[in-house]
Amino acid sequence: MAGSRGRGRSQFTFNVDALGFGRGDSLPTSAQTPSPLFPPMQFRPVPLQTGEEVDYMLALKQELRASSKNLPFHIKAARTKTDVARYSDKYQNGELKNNCIEWSPDWSRMPKELCIKVRKPRKTAIGAKPQLKQKPKVAAKKEEVLQKLETLEKREEEQHSEEEEDEEKKKQNDEEEGPDADEDYDEEEIEDVRKKNHYNLIDNILQSLWCRHLRISFFLRFFQTQKEMSYVKKNIFFCVPQSKESHMV
Amino acid sequence: MRSDRRSLRHVFRETVCVPNSSSAGRRSHHCGGRRSDMSSEMTAQEVRLCGLLLQEHFGDVVEKVGTHLIRSGVLTLRALAHETKLPLDLVKKSLCVLMQHGMCAFGAGRRGPAGPVEYHIICERILHMLRYPRYIYTAKSLYGDTGELIVEEILQRGQMTMSSTVKTVADRLTHNMPEGQSMDYSEVVSAFSRLVETHFLQRCPPMASAESSSSGADNTPLPAVTQPTEPEDHPECYKLPYINLTGQGKRRRSSEDGEADPRAAKKAKTDSSERGDEGIYWQVNFQRFHLHFRDQAIISAVSCKLDQTSSEIVRTMLRMSEVTTPTHAAFTQALSANEIFRALPSSYNIARPILDQYLTLLVDDPMEFVGKTGDSGGGMYVVNLHRALANLARATLESVVQERFGSRSARIFRLLLRKRHLEQKQVEDFAMVPAKEAKDMLYTLLSENLVQLQEIPKTPDYAPSRTFYLYTVNQLPTARLLLQHCYKTVGNLIERRLYETKENKRLLEKSQRIEAILASLQATGAEAAQLTEVEEMITAPERQQLESLRHHINKLDSSENQVDETIFLLESYINSTQAPR
């Protein structure tokens, strides 16, 4: 075996004819590069099937693809704020948050650890309509508010001593409300525009108060949420003429 | 009804390069070994295709989570969030989406019920997404537009309760009806019940609570870990709940008062809990659809090979044994010729002896679709399901070789399939192909791995001059190879479509905007001059480009559908050869 190296040197150990070429023929050229990415095809491919069924399924496929983009199952990561926070961010619709899910699955069928806050759908179409209705409403509301203020004013003299206590209690409540404010904001997003009009109303009230000598603490009892209270506190000095300031505070 | 849907919806997305390197995922020790049909060993091509499908339907986030989970096998939530480096909330959302669609399942982890929950992906459900149009079209052909919409809604949302499905479908149908008409709920309910009776829809399996074996544990009303069960195990799998649902579909007007919507939405929420089917979710029974497709394939093969009447006979036989045949049976229940004769549709007036002749023809046919198992009752006949699938797969393989390498190579391939092992010389002789060309073709097929070489030594030292080299073709491994090619093909088609859309993104956006402008102009009643002015904003060469783009995308989509048919055949064949669970 090893000894035949010198003797039968040019002999192949198998039948050369089986290879498909003779002894003297040159070997086929070796490949220098990897095979091409799109090798040329020997035969043209068979044309695609046609027919009504095929067309229908094609239309179905394209529709499914398009509609799946609009379903809540299509999850997009929330955009990270790269530059300055803009005023318009608050009013733009495309607010996505990572920590809420846009549809409500059946949590009893899923492990508890996956439970996530469900975001209620925002109705943005409301904005247009209430604008028209608010103006006549504003006047009516103002009347109610003024009446309420009068009754409260009468009660003020009776409950003078309780006011300070109430104010303190309210301050404590407001602090507790602080961390919950986020959730309030989410739920109140629907009423965003209504709130704007609400503040217009508060402005109106404040302006009408200059002739009424009311204590600010008393007046604040009328407003319930942290937002409203802070708004009032901020604006009270602007709405009321300066000469009456001392009475109000 | 679909005419308004025929316009091409252009979608564009950035191509995401799915990394192609993957080691086979580690085998999952699944929760109690209940679901043995789940193999976490996915090939690279399958993983790539799953990734592309997830991205198309659910976005990049779900795709990232899904592909990572496929590659890793089984993971807990924390591990998954850590490894994908995504925020925990996004991972939670993605898992919820995947579970809603039945693509992800969870179970008690390796540390038992006390440890964290582990998740794994059910890959075949993701691959089924490729076949959604076919399911919907089948429902349409069997149960009309109502059935079609029901199946479409349930497919898109994963699982739904019966009442919500009925309402949504009624609203959609009403929307497409002429003004003043509306679809009654009862019609939709009847279509739904028919789908359930024929097992096309099934209830989602209820969650079986994991046993809390620790004594003195806190008595929580809801178990921390719930185990999913097989849908078929549940005896009420196909039982319709009693729901009190009357009414008609509502037409959703575009100019509707915004304030009415929250009221209606609130009402809908409280309604579903009053309907009586809370917690009973329905999903599509893919297995049943697959059986239907298989039957269709057999019938069309018979009608191509023989004639229409034979195919009708086979269709009758399959229809009769629909309910009695278990899912993975090799052949249907034996039917006597008398029964078949009685069950034939009345439009086919063939005499009894003619039927016998047809049956004999079917039995003698080399395709072996129908077999004879006895002589009682005029002859007992069965449809050989597994053999039919094998033959269909074989025909697919042969056709692939023919179209890629020519008819002579196909002849050699068929020869090797039939004769199993042949030497080079024998191949040349039997195939009647000249020696040089036969060698060439054999080597080409060998390099494509469609043909294998088997060595049979005469002497123990494997000397080449004293060894037989036999060419052989094994049908099953070749079918698997072809299936992987198909997955790769579909992946390539999807990527090419994404690339085409991305290349022409600007043009597509422009055309969309112009369409929107035109639509709004038409709605507000503009003159023809204004409309033509807007239309002219797209120049003629751009129009041509758009047209060719649309043509390409249609072609790519159509090809995907067609390759999916081959995938289905090969998958059914491979599954039929595996031992039944």
PDB file of C-alpha atoms in Angstrom, chain A residues 43, chain B residues 397-407 409-410 414:
ATOM      1  CA  PHE A  43     -35.456  27.491 -17.404  1.00  0.00           C
TER       2      PHE A  43
ATOM      3  CA  LEU B 397     -41.073  17.038  -5.632  1.00  0.00           C
ATOM      4  CA  GLU B 398     -41.090  15.718  -9.159  1.00  0.00           C
ATOM      5  CA  SER B 399     -42.623  18.891 -10.486  1.00  0.00           C
ATOM      6  CA  VAL B 400     -40.029  21.005  -8.705  1.00  0.00           C
ATOM      7  CA  VAL B 401     -37.195  19.030 -10.270  1.00  0.00           C
ATOM      8  CA  GLN B 402     -38.830  19.243 -13.643  1.00  0.00           C
ATOM      9  CA  GLU B 403     -39.245  22.983 -13.560  1.00  0.00           C
ATOM     10  CA  ARG B 404     -35.766  23.667 -12.283  1.00  0.00           C
ATOM     11  CA  PHE B 405     -33.665  21.146 -14.161  1.00  0.00           C
ATOM     12  CA  GLY B 406     -35.652  20.026 -17.166  1.00  0.00           C
ATOM     13  CA  SER B 407     -37.694  17.013 -18.075  1.00  0.00           C
ATOM     14  CA  SER B 409     -33.510  15.321 -14.991  1.00  0.00           C
ATOM     15  CA  ALA B 410     -37.069  14.842 -13.826  1.00  0.00           C
ATOM     16  CA  ARG B 414     -38.645   9.782 -10.892  1.00  0.00           C
TER      17      ARG B 414
END
